[in-house]
Amino acid sequence: MKHKKVLAMLLTLMLAFSLTACGGDKQEEEPAETQETTAEPEEEETQEEEEEPEESEPAGTGEADISSAVDSTTTTDTEPVPLGQWTNIADYATEDEAYHTVYVRVNQVTTSTDDAEYVQSAVNLHNESSSDFMQIDLASVEIPDDVEWCVLDYEVYVPAEFPGPEYGITEPSMDFSETNVGGGGFPAGDGSTYIGLGTNNTDLATVADPSYQPGNTYSFRTLFTMVKGYQDYVFELTAYPDGTTSDTTSADIMYYVYFANK
């Protein structure tokens, strides 16, 4: 069978770098005589300088109902976490350098075929919320004709007991990938196979300069590519048991968590 290999570099998003020239015009110093005749007495400032508004922070939606959460250790690629269902997964806490339970659920998957405007608007919001060095221009990235851009919407609930300093915790976003049910590459429209197609995911920002606190639920987005019309795949996360420390992580205790896409 002929294989069509899509390398990670082909589908890696191209960032638009903007170079800005900074500098001011030099002014020659006036002669002493001119300074004496033209200088005006300085007036005392009577008004305080206006403070610039602080950057907006993402408002967490509070606690989540996790009473019916799925046990992540029981999921498989054929029995994934249903769409909209919570599951437990341990996330790394820098405060004590150990993994602690948070909850994750996939809410929505939107393909360009389903709603191209939604996909583009998600990218536009990312560009508005990101620096010049993180800009995404979908039009500048060449992808095969039978592959399309897609957006994954998901949430992460961080329990109040998750350890963290007063100023907040690191962003609790997840590193999703896509995997074909049963393994192997993704079937292309011409009968060949795409290799590495599910490993080119990119986080999409929704707010500029966000901060995060335990006890809240946060929404995130991921941009990825998939064969048009193909649905026989699941989202995959790697996980460690709750309580694992940075010194005890190993492939022996790592496991996979699977999420349905529909």
CSV table of C-alpha atoms in Angstrom, one decimal:
chain,number,residue,atom,x,y,z
A,1,MET,CA,0.0,0.0,0.0
A,2,LYS,CA,1.3,3.4,-0.8
A,3,HIS,CA,1.8,5.6,2.2
A,4,LYS,CA,1.4,9.3,2.3
A,5,LYS,CA,3.5,10.7,5.1
A,6,VAL,CA,2.6,14.1,6.5
A,7,LEU,CA,5.5,15.3,8.6
A,8,ALA,CA,4.9,17.4,11.6
A,9,MET,CA,6.7,20.3,10.0
A,10,LEU,CA,4.2,20.4,7.1
A,11,LEU,CA,1.2,20.9,9.4
A,12,THR,CA,3.0,23.0,12.1
A,13,LEU,CA,1.3,26.4,12.3
A,14,MET,CA,3.3,29.2,10.8
A,15,LEU,CA,3.7,32.1,13.1
A,16,ALA,CA,3.7,35.6,11.6
A,17,PHE,CA,6.6,37.5,13.1
A,18,SER,CA,6.3,41.3,13.1
A,19,LEU,CA,9.4,43.3,13.5
A,20,THR,CA,9.0,46.8,14.9
A,21,ALA,CA,11.6,49.5,14.8
A,22,CYS,CA,11.9,51.4,18.0
A,23,GLY,CA,13.7,54.7,18.5
A,24,GLY,CA,13.2,58.4,18.8
A,25,ASP,CA,14.5,61.4,16.9
A,26,LYS,CA,17.6,63.0,18.4
A,27,GLN,CA,17.3,66.6,19.2
A,28,GLU,CA,20.3,68.9,19.3
A,29,GLU,CA,20.8,70.7,22.5
A,30,GLU,CA,20.0,74.4,22.3
A,31,PRO,CA,22.7,77.0,23.1
A,32,ALA,CA,22.7,78.3,26.6
A,33,GLU,CA,21.4,81.7,25.5
A,34,THR,CA,18.5,80.2,23.7
A,35,GLN,CA,17.6,78.1,26.6
A,36,GLU,CA,17.4,81.1,28.9
A,37,THR,CA,15.2,83.1,26.6
A,38,THR,CA,12.8,80.3,25.5
A,39,ALA,CA,12.6,78.1,28.6
A,40,GLU,CA,9.3,78.5,30.4
A,41,PRO,CA,8.9,77.9,34.1
A,42,GLU,CA,7.7,74.4,34.9
A,43,GLU,CA,4.2,74.2,36.2
A,44,GLU,CA,3.4,71.9,39.1
A,45,GLU,CA,1.3,68.9,38.1
A,46,THR,CA,-2.2,69.3,39.5
A,47,GLN,CA,-3.6,66.1,38.2
A,48,GLU,CA,-2.4,62.6,38.8
A,49,GLU,CA,-1.5,60.5,35.8
A,50,GLU,CA,-4.3,58.3,34.7
A,51,GLU,CA,-3.7,54.7,35.4
A,52,GLU,CA,-4.0,52.3,32.5
A,53,PRO,CA,-6.7,49.6,32.9
A,54,GLU,CA,-5.4,46.2,34.0
A,55,GLU,CA,-5.6,43.4,31.5
A,56,SER,CA,-8.7,41.4,31.8
A,57,GLU,CA,-8.5,38.0,33.5
A,58,PRO,CA,-10.6,34.9,32.6
A,59,ALA,CA,-13.4,34.6,35.0
A,60,GLY,CA,-13.6,31.0,36.1
A,61,THR,CA,-17.1,29.6,36.3
A,62,GLY,CA,-16.7,28.2,39.8
A,63,GLU,CA,-17.1,24.6,40.9
A,64,ALA,CA,-18.3,21.9,38.5
A,65,ASP,CA,-20.6,19.0,39.2
A,66,ILE,CA,-18.3,16.0,39.1
A,67,SER,CA,-20.6,13.6,40.9
A,68,SER,CA,-20.9,11.4,37.7
A,69,ALA,CA,-17.3,11.8,36.5
A,70,VAL,CA,-15.9,8.8,34.6
A,71,ASP,CA,-12.9,6.9,36.1
A,72,SER,CA,-10.1,7.8,33.6
A,73,THR,CA,-8.3,4.6,34.2
A,74,THR,CA,-11.1,2.6,32.7
A,75,THR,CA,-11.3,4.4,29.3
A,76,THR,CA,-10.1,2.9,26.0
A,77,ASP,CA,-10.1,4.0,22.4
A,78,THR,CA,-13.3,1.9,21.9
A,79,GLU,CA,-14.9,3.1,25.2
A,80,PRO,CA,-13.8,6.7,25.6
A,81,VAL,CA,-15.2,9.4,27.9
A,82,PRO,CA,-18.5,10.5,26.3
A,83,LEU,CA,-18.8,14.1,24.9
A,84,GLY,CA,-19.7,16.5,27.7
A,85,GLN,CA,-18.8,14.1,30.5
A,86,TRP,CA,-16.2,14.8,33.2
A,87,THR,CA,-13.3,12.6,34.0
A,88,ASN,CA,-10.4,12.8,36.5
A,89,ILE,CA,-6.8,13.3,35.5
A,90,ALA,CA,-3.9,14.4,37.6
A,91,ASP,CA,-2.2,17.7,36.6
A,92,TYR,CA,1.3,18.8,37.7
A,93,ALA,CA,1.4,21.4,40.5
A,94,THR,CA,4.6,23.5,40.7
A,95,GLU,CA,3.8,24.3,44.4
A,96,ASP,CA,4.8,20.9,45.6
A,97,GLU,CA,6.1,19.3,42.4
A,98,ALA,CA,3.5,16.6,42.4
A,99,TYR,CA,0.4,15.6,40.4
A,100,HIS,CA,-3.0,16.3,41.8
A,101,THR,CA,-6.5,15.6,40.5
A,102,VAL,CA,-8.3,18.0,38.2
A,103,TYR,CA,-11.3,17.2,35.9
A,104,VAL,CA,-11.5,17.4,32.2
A,105,ARG,CA,-14.4,17.2,29.6
A,106,VAL,CA,-14.6,17.7,25.9
A,107,ASN,CA,-17.6,19.8,25.1
A,108,GLN,CA,-17.5,20.4,21.3
A,109,VAL,CA,-15.6,19.5,18.2
A,110,THR,CA,-16.1,21.8,15.2
A,111,THR,CA,-14.8,21.1,11.7
A,112,SER,CA,-14.4,23.6,8.9
A,113,THR,CA,-16.9,21.6,6.9
A,114,ASP,CA,-19.4,22.0,9.8
A,115,ASP,CA,-18.8,25.7,10.5
A,116,ALA,CA,-15.8,27.4,8.8
A,117,GLU,CA,-16.8,30.7,10.3
A,118,TYR,CA,-16.6,29.3,13.9
A,119,VAL,CA,-13.1,27.9,13.2
A,120,GLN,CA,-11.8,31.2,11.8
A,121,SER,CA,-13.4,33.2,14.6
A,122,ALA,CA,-11.6,31.0,17.1
A,123,VAL,CA,-8.3,31.8,15.4
A,124,ASN,CA,-9.1,35.5,15.2
A,125,LEU,CA,-9.8,35.6,18.9
A,126,HIS,CA,-6.5,33.8,19.5
A,127,ASN,CA,-4.7,36.4,17.4
A,128,GLU,CA,-6.4,39.3,19.3
A,129,SER,CA,-5.4,37.8,22.6
A,130,SER,CA,-1.8,36.9,21.7
A,131,SER,CA,1.5,38.6,21.1
A,132,ASP,CA,2.9,39.2,17.6
A,133,PHE,CA,5.1,36.1,17.9
A,134,MET,CA,2.1,33.8,18.4
A,135,GLN,CA,-0.1,34.9,15.5
A,136,ILE,CA,-1.7,32.2,13.3
A,137,ASP,CA,-2.5,32.6,9.6
A,138,LEU,CA,-4.4,29.6,8.3
A,139,ALA,CA,-4.2,30.8,4.8
A,140,SER,CA,-0.4,30.7,4.9
A,141,VAL,CA,-0.3,27.0,5.9
A,142,GLU,CA,-0.7,24.5,3.0
A,143,ILE,CA,-2.6,21.4,4.0
A,144,PRO,CA,-3.8,18.5,1.7
A,145,ASP,CA,-7.2,18.9,-0.1
A,146,ASP,CA,-8.8,16.1,1.9
A,147,VAL,CA,-7.7,17.6,5.3
A,148,GLU,CA,-9.4,20.4,7.2
A,149,TRP,CA,-8.9,22.7,10.2
A,150,CYS,CA,-10.9,21.8,13.3
A,151,VAL,CA,-11.4,23.3,16.8
A,152,LEU,CA,-11.7,21.3,20.1
A,153,ASP,CA,-13.5,23.1,22.9
A,154,TYR,CA,-12.9,21.6,26.4
A,155,GLU,CA,-13.0,22.6,30.1
A,156,VAL,CA,-10.8,21.9,33.0
A,157,TYR,CA,-12.1,22.1,36.6
A,158,VAL,CA,-9.4,22.7,39.2
A,159,PRO,CA,-10.6,21.7,42.7
A,160,ALA,CA,-10.1,24.2,45.6
A,161,GLU,CA,-7.6,21.9,47.3
A,162,PHE,CA,-5.3,21.9,44.3
A,163,PRO,CA,-2.0,23.4,45.7
A,164,GLY,CA,-1.0,26.8,44.5
A,165,PRO,CA,0.4,30.1,45.7
A,166,GLU,CA,-1.8,33.2,46.2
A,167,TYR,CA,-1.0,34.7,42.8
A,168,GLY,CA,-2.4,31.6,41.1
A,169,ILE,CA,-1.4,28.4,39.4
A,170,THR,CA,0.1,27.6,36.0
A,171,GLU,CA,-2.3,27.3,33.1
A,172,PRO,CA,-4.2,24.0,33.5
A,173,SER,CA,-4.7,23.4,29.8
A,174,MET,CA,-4.2,19.9,28.3
A,175,ASP,CA,-2.0,18.5,25.6
A,176,PHE,CA,-4.5,16.6,23.4
A,177,SER,CA,-3.6,14.5,20.4
A,178,GLU,CA,-5.8,12.5,18.0
A,179,THR,CA,-5.5,8.8,17.6
A,180,ASN,CA,-7.1,6.4,15.2
A,181,VAL,CA,-9.4,3.8,16.8
A,182,GLY,CA,-7.6,0.6,16.6
A,183,GLY,CA,-4.2,2.3,16.0
A,184,GLY,CA,-2.4,3.1,12.7
A,185,GLY,CA,-2.5,6.1,10.6
A,186,PHE,CA,-5.6,8.0,9.3
A,187,PRO,CA,-7.0,6.9,6.0
A,188,ALA,CA,-6.7,9.5,3.2
A,189,GLY,CA,-9.3,10.0,0.5
A,190,ASP,CA,-7.1,8.3,-2.1
A,191,GLY,CA,-6.7,5.1,-0.2
A,192,SER,CA,-3.3,6.0,1.3
A,193,THR,CA,-2.5,6.7,4.9
A,194,TYR,CA,-1.6,9.9,6.8
A,195,ILE,CA,1.1,9.4,9.4
A,196,GLY,CA,1.5,11.9,12.3
A,197,LEU,CA,-1.7,13.8,11.4
A,198,GLY,CA,-3.0,13.8,15.0
A,199,THR,CA,0.2,15.3,16.6
A,200,ASN,CA,0.1,18.9,15.3
A,201,ASN,CA,-2.3,20.4,17.8
A,202,THR,CA,-1.9,24.1,18.8
A,203,ASP,CA,-3.5,25.9,21.8
A,204,LEU,CA,-5.8,28.8,21.0
A,205,ALA,CA,-5.8,31.7,23.4
A,206,THR,CA,-9.2,33.2,24.4
A,207,VAL,CA,-8.0,35.9,26.8
A,208,ALA,CA,-4.9,38.1,27.0
A,209,ASP,CA,-2.6,37.5,30.0
A,210,PRO,CA,-4.9,35.1,31.9
A,211,SER,CA,-4.5,34.0,35.5
A,212,TYR,CA,-5.8,30.9,37.2
A,213,GLN,CA,-7.0,30.0,40.7
A,214,PRO,CA,-8.0,26.7,42.2
A,215,GLY,CA,-11.8,26.2,42.8
A,216,ASN,CA,-12.7,27.3,39.3
A,217,THR,CA,-13.6,25.8,35.9
A,218,TYR,CA,-11.8,27.2,32.8
A,219,SER,CA,-12.5,26.9,29.1
A,220,PHE,CA,-9.8,26.1,26.5
A,221,ARG,CA,-9.5,25.6,22.8
A,222,THR,CA,-7.2,23.5,20.6
A,223,LEU,CA,-6.7,23.8,16.9
A,224,PHE,CA,-6.0,20.6,15.0
A,225,THR,CA,-6.3,19.0,11.6
A,226,MET,CA,-8.3,15.9,10.5
A,227,VAL,CA,-9.3,14.1,7.3
A,228,LYS,CA,-12.5,15.6,6.0
A,229,GLY,CA,-15.5,13.6,7.1
A,230,TYR,CA,-13.5,11.1,9.2
A,231,GLN,CA,-14.9,10.4,12.7
A,232,ASP,CA,-13.4,7.1,13.7
A,233,TYR,CA,-10.8,8.6,16.0
A,234,VAL,CA,-10.6,9.7,19.7
A,235,PHE,CA,-8.7,12.4,21.6
A,236,GLU,CA,-5.9,11.1,23.8
A,237,LEU,CA,-4.1,12.4,26.9
A,238,THR,CA,-1.2,10.9,28.8
A,239,ALA,CA,-1.7,10.8,32.6
A,240,TYR,CA,-0.1,9.8,35.9
A,241,PRO,CA,-1.8,8.7,39.1
A,242,ASP,CA,-2.7,11.3,41.7
A,243,GLY,CA,0.2,11.8,44.1
A,244,THR,CA,2.9,11.1,41.6
A,245,THR,CA,5.9,13.3,42.1
A,246,SER,CA,8.5,14.7,39.7
A,247,ASP,CA,10.9,12.1,41.0
A,248,THR,CA,8.6,9.1,40.4
A,249,THR,CA,7.3,9.7,36.9
A,250,SER,CA,7.9,6.8,34.6
A,251,ALA,CA,6.4,4.9,31.7
A,252,ASP,CA,5.6,2.1,34.1
A,253,ILE,CA,2.8,4.1,35.8
A,254,MET,CA,1.8,6.4,32.9
A,255,TYR,CA,-1.6,5.6,31.3
A,256,TYR,CA,-3.8,7.0,28.5
A,257,VAL,CA,-7.2,8.7,28.8
A,258,TYR,CA,-9.5,8.7,25.8
A,259,PHE,CA,-12.3,11.2,24.8
A,260,ALA,CA,-15.0,10.8,22.2
A,261,ASN,CA,-15.2,13.4,19.4
A,262,LYS,CA,-19.0,13.1,18.9
